[in-house]
Amino acid sequence: MTKLVVANWKMNGDTSKISADLNYYAHVSETNKSNVILALPYIYLVWAKQHLLVNSKINLAAQDLSHYLNCGAYTGKINGEMLKDAGVEYVIIGHSERRNLIGENGPILVHKVRNAFESGLTPIFCVGEPLSARTDGSYLQFIELQLAGLEEIEQFKDIVIAYEPCWSIGTGKIPTMAEIQEVVEFIHQYMQKRFSYVKISVLYGGSVTGQNVDDILKIKSVDGVLVGGASLKVSDFTDICAKV
Ligand code: PEP
């Protein structure tokens, strides 16, 4: 199976950087692939789709969507239908920065995943333990709780789960390959048991670089990587994509 590589740009970029980077990616074989997904800030998505990535195989993701399904009086919100209309295929849900900085919790995230399915978007649902749960050994229970809400969704569809230990995001620290394998296999087993009728991909995210991506991708159960910091530098991201 082709492994996925998702670039999470977070709140970074401007028109000149996005124009330069995406023009490059759209014309270089290492990055111009259907398994490469760019999660750009909302306001650049339509432009990227209609002007920068014309005839490119690269897919787009949003970094969030509203928990309100239908259009209406929800100032500042963007729903799944709008994202689909903009040419977006994927949406990141439950990134640890939103869980921790904005306080997004279980029920809201379940609504968001449900809305993504209803709108024809594939969710990239992020889970991962804080350092305290890694240290006291409760990390699998922590992740199980984060996954448990998904069982409420009646019409489950294909999903991408990203295992991102909070203590690894943006820190340069990554778990050992055995630790990544343990959690990724746990997630696969948990999801397979409940949703065997859909396609489930499990990514690893947290301080992925061109130096460590080879080892991470050697783990059979890892279906790809979610890249934050290293996706903002063209040479680093191209390097990663070349190995996926
Ligand atoms: C992320 O934000 O999802 C992430 C993995 O960031 P970084 O690669 O910078 O650790």
Coordinates of C-alpha atoms and ligand atoms in Angstrom, one line a residue:
M1 CA 0.0 0.0 0.0
T2 CA 1.3 3.5 -0.8
K3 CA 2.1 5.3 2.4
L4 CA 0.6 8.8 3.0
V5 CA 2.5 11.9 3.8
V6 CA 0.5 14.8 5.3
A7 CA 2.0 18.3 5.7
N8 CA 0.4 20.3 8.5
W9 CA 1.3 23.9 7.9
K10 CA -0.6 25.1 11.0
M11 CA -0.9 28.9 11.1
N12 CA 2.0 29.5 8.8
G13 CA 2.6 30.8 5.3
D14 CA 1.6 33.8 3.2
T15 CA 0.7 34.2 -0.5
S16 CA 4.3 34.4 -1.6
K17 CA 5.5 31.4 0.3
I18 CA 2.5 29.3 -0.7
S19 CA 2.8 30.2 -4.3
A20 CA 6.5 29.4 -4.5
D21 CA 6.3 26.2 -2.5
L22 CA 3.2 24.7 -4.2
N23 CA 4.4 25.7 -7.7
Y24 CA 7.6 23.7 -6.9
Y25 CA 5.7 20.7 -5.4
A26 CA 3.3 20.6 -8.4
H27 CA 6.2 20.1 -10.8
V28 CA 8.6 17.8 -9.0
S29 CA 8.1 14.1 -9.1
E30 CA 9.1 13.5 -5.4
T31 CA 6.2 15.6 -4.2
N32 CA 3.6 15.6 -7.0
K33 CA 2.0 12.4 -5.9
S34 CA -1.5 11.4 -4.9
N35 CA -0.4 10.3 -1.5
V36 CA 0.9 13.8 -0.6
I37 CA -1.6 15.8 1.3
L38 CA -1.1 19.5 2.2
A39 CA -3.1 20.9 5.1
L40 CA -3.0 24.6 4.5
P41 CA -4.7 27.4 6.4
Y42 CA -8.3 27.8 5.3
I43 CA -7.9 31.0 3.3
Y44 CA -5.4 29.5 0.9
L45 CA -7.2 26.3 0.0
V46 CA -9.4 27.5 -2.9
W47 CA -6.5 29.4 -4.5
A48 CA -4.2 26.4 -4.1
K49 CA -6.8 24.1 -5.7
Q50 CA -7.8 26.3 -8.6
H51 CA -4.5 27.9 -9.4
L52 CA -1.4 26.3 -7.9
L53 CA -2.2 22.6 -8.0
V54 CA -4.0 22.5 -11.4
N55 CA -3.2 19.0 -12.9
S56 CA -1.2 18.1 -9.8
K57 CA -1.8 14.8 -8.0
I58 CA -1.3 16.5 -4.6
N59 CA -4.4 16.5 -2.3
L60 CA -5.5 19.2 0.1
A61 CA -6.6 19.0 3.7
A62 CA -8.2 21.5 6.0
Q63 CA -6.8 21.8 9.5
D64 CA -10.3 21.8 11.1
L65 CA -14.0 22.1 10.3
S66 CA -17.0 23.2 12.2
H67 CA -19.0 20.9 14.4
Y68 CA -22.1 22.5 12.9
L69 CA -23.1 20.5 9.8
N70 CA -25.4 22.8 7.9
C71 CA -24.8 26.4 6.7
G72 CA -26.3 29.1 8.9
A73 CA -25.7 31.8 11.5
Y74 CA -22.3 30.5 12.8
T75 CA -20.0 33.5 12.4
G76 CA -16.4 32.5 11.7
K77 CA -17.1 28.8 11.1
I78 CA -16.4 26.7 8.0
N79 CA -18.3 23.5 7.4
G80 CA -17.5 20.3 5.6
E81 CA -19.7 21.2 2.6
M82 CA -17.7 24.3 2.0
L83 CA -14.4 22.5 2.2
K84 CA -15.6 19.8 -0.3
D85 CA -16.8 22.6 -2.5
A86 CA -13.3 24.2 -2.3
G87 CA -11.8 20.9 -3.6
V88 CA -10.5 19.6 -0.3
E89 CA -10.5 15.9 0.3
Y90 CA -9.2 15.5 3.9
V91 CA -9.6 17.3 7.2
I92 CA -7.5 17.1 10.3
I93 CA -9.6 16.7 13.5
G94 CA -8.5 16.6 17.1
H95 CA -5.0 17.9 16.7
S96 CA -3.4 18.1 20.1
E97 CA -2.9 21.9 19.7
R98 CA -6.7 22.3 19.4
R99 CA -7.4 19.8 22.2
N100 CA -4.9 21.6 24.5
L101 CA -5.0 25.3 23.4
I102 CA -8.7 25.6 22.5
G103 CA -10.0 22.8 24.8
E104 CA -11.8 20.8 22.1
N105 CA -13.1 17.7 23.8
G106 CA -14.6 14.3 23.0
P107 CA -18.2 15.1 21.9
I108 CA -17.2 18.1 19.7
L109 CA -14.6 15.9 18.0
V110 CA -17.2 13.1 17.4
H111 CA -19.5 15.7 15.8
K112 CA -16.6 16.9 13.6
V113 CA -15.8 13.4 12.4
R114 CA -19.5 12.7 11.7
N115 CA -19.7 15.9 9.7
A116 CA -16.6 15.1 7.8
F117 CA -18.1 11.7 6.7
E118 CA -21.4 13.4 5.8
S119 CA -19.6 15.9 3.7
G120 CA -17.5 13.4 1.8
L121 CA -14.3 14.3 3.5
T122 CA -11.8 11.8 5.0
P123 CA -11.0 12.7 8.6
I124 CA -7.4 12.6 9.8
F125 CA -8.2 12.0 13.4
C126 CA -5.3 12.8 15.8
V127 CA -4.7 10.9 19.0
G128 CA -1.7 10.8 21.4
E129 CA -0.7 10.8 25.0
P130 CA 0.8 13.5 27.1
L131 CA 4.2 12.9 28.6
S132 CA 2.7 12.1 32.0
A133 CA 0.7 9.1 30.5
R134 CA 3.8 7.9 28.7
T135 CA 5.8 8.1 32.0
D136 CA 3.2 6.4 34.2
G137 CA 2.5 3.7 31.6
S138 CA -1.2 4.6 31.0
Y139 CA -0.7 5.7 27.4
L140 CA -2.7 2.9 25.8
Q141 CA -5.7 3.6 28.1
F142 CA -5.4 7.3 27.3
I143 CA -5.5 6.6 23.5
E144 CA -8.3 4.1 23.9
L145 CA -10.4 6.8 25.6
Q146 CA -9.7 9.2 22.7
L147 CA -10.8 6.6 20.2
A148 CA -13.8 5.4 22.2
G149 CA -16.1 8.4 21.1
L150 CA -15.8 7.2 17.5
E151 CA -18.0 4.3 18.3
E152 CA -21.0 6.7 18.6
I153 CA -20.8 7.3 14.8
E154 CA -23.5 5.4 13.0
Q155 CA -22.3 5.7 9.4
F156 CA -18.6 5.1 9.7
K157 CA -16.5 5.5 6.6
D158 CA -12.8 5.4 5.6
I159 CA -10.6 7.2 8.2
V160 CA -7.0 8.1 8.8
I161 CA -5.8 8.0 12.4
A162 CA -2.6 9.9 13.3
Y163 CA -0.8 8.8 16.4
E164 CA 1.0 11.9 17.6
P165 CA 2.4 11.7 21.1
C166 CA 2.0 15.3 22.5
W167 CA 5.5 15.3 23.9
S168 CA 7.0 14.6 20.5
I169 CA 5.2 17.4 18.5
G170 CA 7.7 20.1 17.7
T171 CA 10.2 19.0 20.3
G172 CA 12.7 16.9 18.2
K173 CA 12.0 14.0 20.6
I174 CA 10.5 10.8 19.0
P175 CA 9.5 7.5 20.6
T176 CA 11.6 4.5 19.9
M177 CA 10.5 2.5 16.8
A178 CA 9.2 -0.3 19.2
E179 CA 7.1 2.3 21.0
I180 CA 5.6 3.6 17.8
Q181 CA 4.9 0.1 16.6
E182 CA 3.2 -0.8 19.8
V183 CA 0.8 2.1 19.7
V184 CA 0.1 2.0 16.0
E185 CA -0.7 -1.7 16.2
F186 CA -2.9 -1.1 19.2
I187 CA -4.9 1.5 17.2
H188 CA -5.2 -0.8 14.2
Q189 CA -6.5 -3.6 16.4
Y190 CA -9.0 -1.3 18.2
M191 CA -10.3 0.1 15.0
Q192 CA -10.4 -3.2 13.1
K193 CA -12.5 -4.8 15.8
R194 CA -15.2 -2.1 15.5
F195 CA -15.0 -0.8 12.0
S196 CA -13.7 -3.8 9.9
Y197 CA -15.9 -2.7 7.0
V198 CA -13.9 0.5 6.3
K199 CA -10.4 1.4 5.3
I200 CA -8.3 2.5 8.3
S201 CA -4.9 4.0 7.8
V202 CA -2.7 4.8 10.8
L203 CA 0.0 7.5 10.6
Y204 CA 2.8 8.5 12.9
G205 CA 3.4 12.2 13.6
G206 CA 5.8 14.0 15.9
S207 CA 9.2 15.5 14.9
V208 CA 9.4 13.5 11.6
T209 CA 12.4 14.6 9.5
G210 CA 14.3 13.3 6.5
Q211 CA 16.7 11.6 8.9
N212 CA 14.2 9.5 10.9
V213 CA 11.4 8.9 8.3
D214 CA 13.1 5.8 6.8
D215 CA 13.1 4.0 10.1
I216 CA 9.5 5.1 10.9
L217 CA 8.3 3.8 7.5
K218 CA 10.0 0.5 7.9
I219 CA 7.4 -0.3 10.6
K220 CA 4.9 -2.3 8.6
S221 CA 1.8 -1.2 10.5
V222 CA 2.7 2.5 9.9
D223 CA 0.7 3.7 6.9
G224 CA 2.5 7.1 6.6
V225 CA 3.5 10.2 8.4
L226 CA 2.1 13.5 9.5
V227 CA 4.7 16.2 9.3
G228 CA 4.6 19.7 11.0
G229 CA 7.8 21.7 11.3
A230 CA 9.7 19.9 8.5
S231 CA 6.9 20.5 6.1
L232 CA 7.5 24.2 6.1
K233 CA 11.0 23.9 4.4
V234 CA 10.8 22.8 0.8
S235 CA 14.1 20.9 0.9
D236 CA 13.1 19.0 4.1
F237 CA 9.6 18.2 2.9
T238 CA 10.9 17.1 -0.6
D239 CA 13.4 14.8 1.1
I240 CA 10.6 13.2 3.2
C241 CA 8.3 12.7 0.2
A242 CA 11.1 11.1 -1.8
K243 CA 11.3 8.4 0.9
V244 CA 7.6 7.7 1.2
Ligands
PEP1 C1 2.1 18.2 14.1 O1 1.9 19.4 14.3 O2 1.2 17.5 13.8 C2 3.5 17.7 14.1 C3 3.7 16.4 13.9 O3 4.5 18.6 14.2 P1 6.1 18.4 14.2 O4 6.3 17.5 13.0 O5 6.7 19.7 14.1 O6 6.4 17.7 15.4

